[in-house]
PDB file of C-alpha atoms in Angstrom:
ATOM      1  CA  UNK A  29       0.035   0.041  -0.059  1.00  0.00           C
ATOM      2  CA  UNK A  30       1.320   3.419  -0.955  1.00  0.00           C
ATOM      3  CA  UNK A  31       2.361   5.723   1.904  1.00  0.00           C
ATOM      4  CA  UNK A  32      -0.051   8.615   2.434  1.00  0.00           C
ATOM      5  CA  UNK A  33       0.956  12.084   3.300  1.00  0.00           C
ATOM      6  CA  UNK A  34      -1.035  13.617   6.128  1.00  0.00           C
ATOM      7  CA  UNK A  35      -0.994  17.421   6.244  1.00  0.00           C
ATOM      8  CA  UNK A  36       0.775  19.245   9.125  1.00  0.00           C
ATOM      9  CA  UNK A  37      -2.494  20.931   9.941  1.00  0.00           C
ATOM     10  CA  UNK A  38      -4.357  17.576  10.331  1.00  0.00           C
ATOM     11  CA  UNK A  39      -1.503  16.090  12.341  1.00  0.00           C
ATOM     12  CA  UNK A  40      -1.514  19.076  14.695  1.00  0.00           C
ATOM     13  CA  UNK A  41      -5.328  18.787  15.003  1.00  0.00           C
ATOM     14  CA  UNK A  42      -5.168  15.128  15.953  1.00  0.00           C
ATOM     15  CA  UNK A  43      -2.358  15.613  18.515  1.00  0.00           C
ATOM     16  CA  UNK A  44      -4.102  18.548  20.094  1.00  0.00           C
ATOM     17  CA  UNK A  45      -7.508  16.875  20.163  1.00  0.00           C
ATOM     18  CA  UNK A  46      -5.915  13.865  21.931  1.00  0.00           C
ATOM     19  CA  UNK A  47      -4.055  16.084  24.360  1.00  0.00           C
ATOM     20  CA  UNK A  48      -0.883  14.346  23.198  1.00  0.00           C
ATOM     21  CA  UNK A  49      -2.101  11.063  24.688  1.00  0.00           C
ATOM     22  CA  UNK A  50      -2.632   7.650  22.979  1.00  0.00           C
ATOM     23  CA  UNK A  51      -6.294   7.466  22.538  1.00  0.00           C
ATOM     24  CA  UNK A  52      -6.346   3.722  23.273  1.00  0.00           C
ATOM     25  CA  UNK A  53      -4.006   3.276  26.355  1.00  0.00           C
ATOM     26  CA  UNK A  54      -3.983   6.925  27.494  1.00  0.00           C
ATOM     27  CA  UNK A  55      -0.189   7.074  27.757  1.00  0.00           C
ATOM     28  CA  UNK A  56       1.280  10.532  27.343  1.00  0.00           C
ATOM     29  CA  UNK A  57       3.710  11.451  24.634  1.00  0.00           C
ATOM     30  CA  UNK A  58       5.415  13.792  27.084  1.00  0.00           C
ATOM     31  CA  UNK A  59       5.837  11.184  29.738  1.00  0.00           C
ATOM     32  CA  UNK A  60       7.061   8.433  27.267  1.00  0.00           C
ATOM     33  CA  UNK A  61       9.396  10.860  25.460  1.00  0.00           C
ATOM     34  CA  UNK A  62       8.330   9.153  22.188  1.00  0.00           C
ATOM     35  CA  UNK A  63       6.241  10.787  19.407  1.00  0.00           C
ATOM     36  CA  UNK A  64       3.094   8.921  18.770  1.00  0.00           C
ATOM     37  CA  UNK A  65       1.603   8.098  15.352  1.00  0.00           C
ATOM     38  CA  UNK A  66      -1.560   8.995  13.573  1.00  0.00           C
ATOM     39  CA  UNK A  67      -3.735   5.922  13.404  1.00  0.00           C
ATOM     40  CA  UNK A  68      -6.546   5.307  10.862  1.00  0.00           C
ATOM     41  CA  UNK A  69      -9.402   4.044  13.091  1.00  0.00           C
ATOM     42  CA  UNK A  70     -10.850   2.370  10.039  1.00  0.00           C
ATOM     43  CA  UNK A  71      -7.562   1.368   8.464  1.00  0.00           C
ATOM     44  CA  UNK A  72      -6.637   2.344   4.906  1.00  0.00           C
ATOM     45  CA  UNK A  73      -6.472  -1.336   4.042  1.00  0.00           C
ATOM     46  CA  UNK A  74     -10.189  -1.387   4.802  1.00  0.00           C
ATOM     47  CA  UNK A  75     -10.730   1.820   2.769  1.00  0.00           C
ATOM     48  CA  UNK A  76     -10.702   4.164   5.779  1.00  0.00           C
ATOM     49  CA  UNK A  77     -10.316   7.729   4.795  1.00  0.00           C
ATOM     50  CA  UNK A  78      -7.542  10.092   5.845  1.00  0.00           C
ATOM     51  CA  UNK A  79      -9.902  12.607   7.428  1.00  0.00           C
ATOM     52  CA  UNK A  80     -10.157  14.061  10.906  1.00  0.00           C
ATOM     53  CA  UNK A  81     -13.124  11.836  11.823  1.00  0.00           C
ATOM     54  CA  UNK A  82     -11.127   8.669  11.120  1.00  0.00           C
ATOM     55  CA  UNK A  83      -7.841   9.531  12.749  1.00  0.00           C
ATOM     56  CA  UNK A  84      -6.644   9.284  16.279  1.00  0.00           C
ATOM     57  CA  UNK A  85      -3.308   9.465  18.130  1.00  0.00           C
ATOM     58  CA  UNK A  86      -1.713   6.123  19.025  1.00  0.00           C
ATOM     59  CA  UNK A  87       1.493   5.051  20.721  1.00  0.00           C
ATOM     60  CA  UNK A  88       3.618   2.644  18.645  1.00  0.00           C
ATOM     61  CA  UNK A  89       2.690  -0.487  20.656  1.00  0.00           C
ATOM     62  CA  UNK A  90      -1.103   0.187  20.397  1.00  0.00           C
ATOM     63  CA  UNK A  91      -0.838   1.018  16.744  1.00  0.00           C
ATOM     64  CA  UNK A  92       1.285  -2.087  16.188  1.00  0.00           C
ATOM     65  CA  UNK A  93      -1.172  -4.415  17.921  1.00  0.00           C
ATOM     66  CA  UNK A  94      -4.133  -2.818  16.277  1.00  0.00           C
ATOM     67  CA  UNK A  95      -2.842  -3.024  12.624  1.00  0.00           C
ATOM     68  CA  UNK A  96      -5.874  -3.384  10.390  1.00  0.00           C
ATOM     69  CA  UNK A  97      -8.239  -4.769  12.961  1.00  0.00           C
ATOM     70  CA  UNK A  98     -11.639  -3.115  13.460  1.00  0.00           C
ATOM     71  CA  UNK A  99     -13.080  -5.827  15.652  1.00  0.00           C
ATOM     72  CA  UNK A 100     -11.864  -8.467  18.134  1.00  0.00           C
ATOM     73  CA  UNK A 101     -13.105 -11.103  20.499  1.00  0.00           C
ATOM     74  CA  UNK A 102     -14.557  -9.973  23.822  1.00  0.00           C
ATOM     75  CA  UNK A 103     -12.729 -12.349  26.267  1.00  0.00           C
ATOM     76  CA  UNK A 104     -15.858 -12.434  28.544  1.00  0.00           C
ATOM     77  CA  UNK A 105     -18.589 -13.323  26.111  1.00  0.00           C
ATOM     78  CA  UNK A 106     -16.437 -14.917  23.268  1.00  0.00           C
ATOM     79  CA  UNK A 107     -18.282 -12.754  20.763  1.00  0.00           C
ATOM     80  CA  UNK A 108     -16.581 -10.667  18.024  1.00  0.00           C
ATOM     81  CA  UNK A 109     -17.308  -6.963  18.713  1.00  0.00           C
ATOM     82  CA  UNK A 110     -16.057  -3.622  17.225  1.00  0.00           C
ATOM     83  CA  UNK A 111     -12.937  -2.175  18.714  1.00  0.00           C
ATOM     84  CA  UNK A 112     -13.078   1.210  20.486  1.00  0.00           C
ATOM     85  CA  UNK A 113     -13.544   4.092  18.151  1.00  0.00           C
ATOM     86  CA  UNK A 114     -12.055   7.317  19.588  1.00  0.00           C
ATOM     87  CA  UNK A 115     -14.116   9.544  17.227  1.00  0.00           C
ATOM     88  CA  UNK A 116     -17.543   7.869  17.956  1.00  0.00           C
ATOM     89  CA  UNK A 117     -17.183   6.785  21.610  1.00  0.00           C
ATOM     90  CA  UNK A 118     -15.991   8.192  24.901  1.00  0.00           C
ATOM     91  CA  UNK A 119     -13.065   6.380  26.541  1.00  0.00           C
ATOM     92  CA  UNK A 120     -14.640   6.495  30.030  1.00  0.00           C
ATOM     93  CA  UNK A 121     -17.732   4.760  28.786  1.00  0.00           C
ATOM     94  CA  UNK A 122     -15.782   1.751  27.848  1.00  0.00           C
ATOM     95  CA  UNK A 123     -12.720   1.774  30.267  1.00  0.00           C
ATOM     96  CA  UNK A 124     -11.779   2.634  33.748  1.00  0.00           C
ATOM     97  CA  UNK A 125      -8.570   2.579  35.811  1.00  0.00           C
ATOM     98  CA  UNK A 126      -7.748   0.061  38.492  1.00  0.00           C
ATOM     99  CA  UNK A 127      -7.689   1.436  42.065  1.00  0.00           C
ATOM    100  CA  UNK A 128      -3.931   1.960  41.869  1.00  0.00           C
ATOM    101  CA  UNK A 129      -4.149   3.642  38.424  1.00  0.00           C
ATOM    102  CA  UNK A 130      -1.788   1.227  36.651  1.00  0.00           C
ATOM    103  CA  UNK A 131      -4.205  -1.045  34.763  1.00  0.00           C
ATOM    104  CA  UNK A 132      -7.038  -0.404  32.315  1.00  0.00           C
ATOM    105  CA  UNK A 133     -10.221  -2.302  33.069  1.00  0.00           C
ATOM    106  CA  UNK A 134     -12.690  -2.919  30.169  1.00  0.00           C
ATOM    107  CA  UNK A 135     -16.246  -1.951  31.226  1.00  0.00           C
ATOM    108  CA  UNK A 136     -18.050  -3.079  28.105  1.00  0.00           C
ATOM    109  CA  UNK A 137     -17.616  -5.827  25.423  1.00  0.00           C
ATOM    110  CA  UNK A 138     -16.003  -3.181  23.195  1.00  0.00           C
ATOM    111  CA  UNK A 139     -13.655  -2.105  26.050  1.00  0.00           C
ATOM    112  CA  UNK A 140     -12.688  -5.575  26.893  1.00  0.00           C
ATOM    113  CA  UNK A 141     -12.011  -6.660  23.219  1.00  0.00           C
ATOM    114  CA  UNK A 142      -9.927  -3.489  22.673  1.00  0.00           C
ATOM    115  CA  UNK A 143      -8.050  -4.114  25.899  1.00  0.00           C
ATOM    116  CA  UNK A 144      -7.140  -7.643  24.893  1.00  0.00           C
ATOM    117  CA  UNK A 145      -6.457  -6.988  21.231  1.00  0.00           C
ATOM    118  CA  UNK A 146      -4.182  -4.007  21.820  1.00  0.00           C
ATOM    119  CA  UNK A 147      -2.649  -5.475  25.056  1.00  0.00           C
ATOM    120  CA  UNK A 148      -3.452  -2.220  26.878  1.00  0.00           C
ATOM    121  CA  UNK A 149      -1.962  -3.735  30.109  1.00  0.00           C
ATOM    122  CA  UNK A 150       1.287  -4.883  28.619  1.00  0.00           C
ATOM    123  CA  UNK A 151       3.950  -5.154  31.454  1.00  0.00           C
ATOM    124  CA  UNK A 152       6.192  -2.339  30.308  1.00  0.00           C
ATOM    125  CA  UNK A 153       3.385   0.190  30.283  1.00  0.00           C
ATOM    126  CA  UNK A 154       1.905  -1.005  33.551  1.00  0.00           C
ATOM    127  CA  UNK A 155       5.329  -0.540  35.073  1.00  0.00           C
ATOM    128  CA  UNK A 156       5.623   2.993  33.597  1.00  0.00           C
ATOM    129  CA  UNK A 157       2.173   3.846  34.845  1.00  0.00           C
ATOM    130  CA  UNK A 158       3.253   2.967  38.386  1.00  0.00           C
ATOM    131  CA  UNK A 159       6.062   5.586  38.103  1.00  0.00           C
ATOM    132  CA  UNK A 160       3.660   8.092  36.626  1.00  0.00           C
ATOM    133  CA  UNK A 161       1.262   7.535  39.413  1.00  0.00           C
ATOM    134  CA  UNK A 162       3.951   7.963  42.056  1.00  0.00           C
ATOM    135  CA  UNK A 163       4.788  11.374  40.454  1.00  0.00           C
ATOM    136  CA  UNK A 164       1.006  12.297  40.356  1.00  0.00           C
ATOM    137  CA  UNK A 165       1.081  12.509  36.560  1.00  0.00           C
ATOM    138  CA  UNK A 166      -1.302   9.565  36.032  1.00  0.00           C
ATOM    139  CA  UNK A 167      -4.023   8.516  35.541  1.00  0.00           C
ATOM    140  CA  UNK A 168      -5.186  11.331  33.258  1.00  0.00           C
ATOM    141  CA  UNK A 169      -8.198  13.350  34.244  1.00  0.00           C
ATOM    142  CA  UNK A 170     -10.971  13.897  31.796  1.00  0.00           C
TER     143      UNK A 170
END
């Protein structure tokens, strides 16, 4: 598939709208020290458009696990359900934080499927979150 050029204006819009956080795992670009990527929610491989309503900010691991998926298995029900869509859904409706703020808990079938497919509680990010919590920079508010 041919690489697509996303305008600087659109990149800036996506980053600002996401408050420089991965819209899946909520990690902060500033805390990770790594620039995040622009993700096509409906992947280009599935004819997703390069427009604001189909773009979100994603850290490299979330983007890498998501690839061209738009649905996954809910580990609780065993049913195939749509993945979380940051443009059509609110994060807090589908996810919450564990009491200690280090793990994401899926509240809905969509949340659980996204959590499993994108490995939102991978060991390195859980460890990083513990440090962020200790410095009162995590979990994000709002």
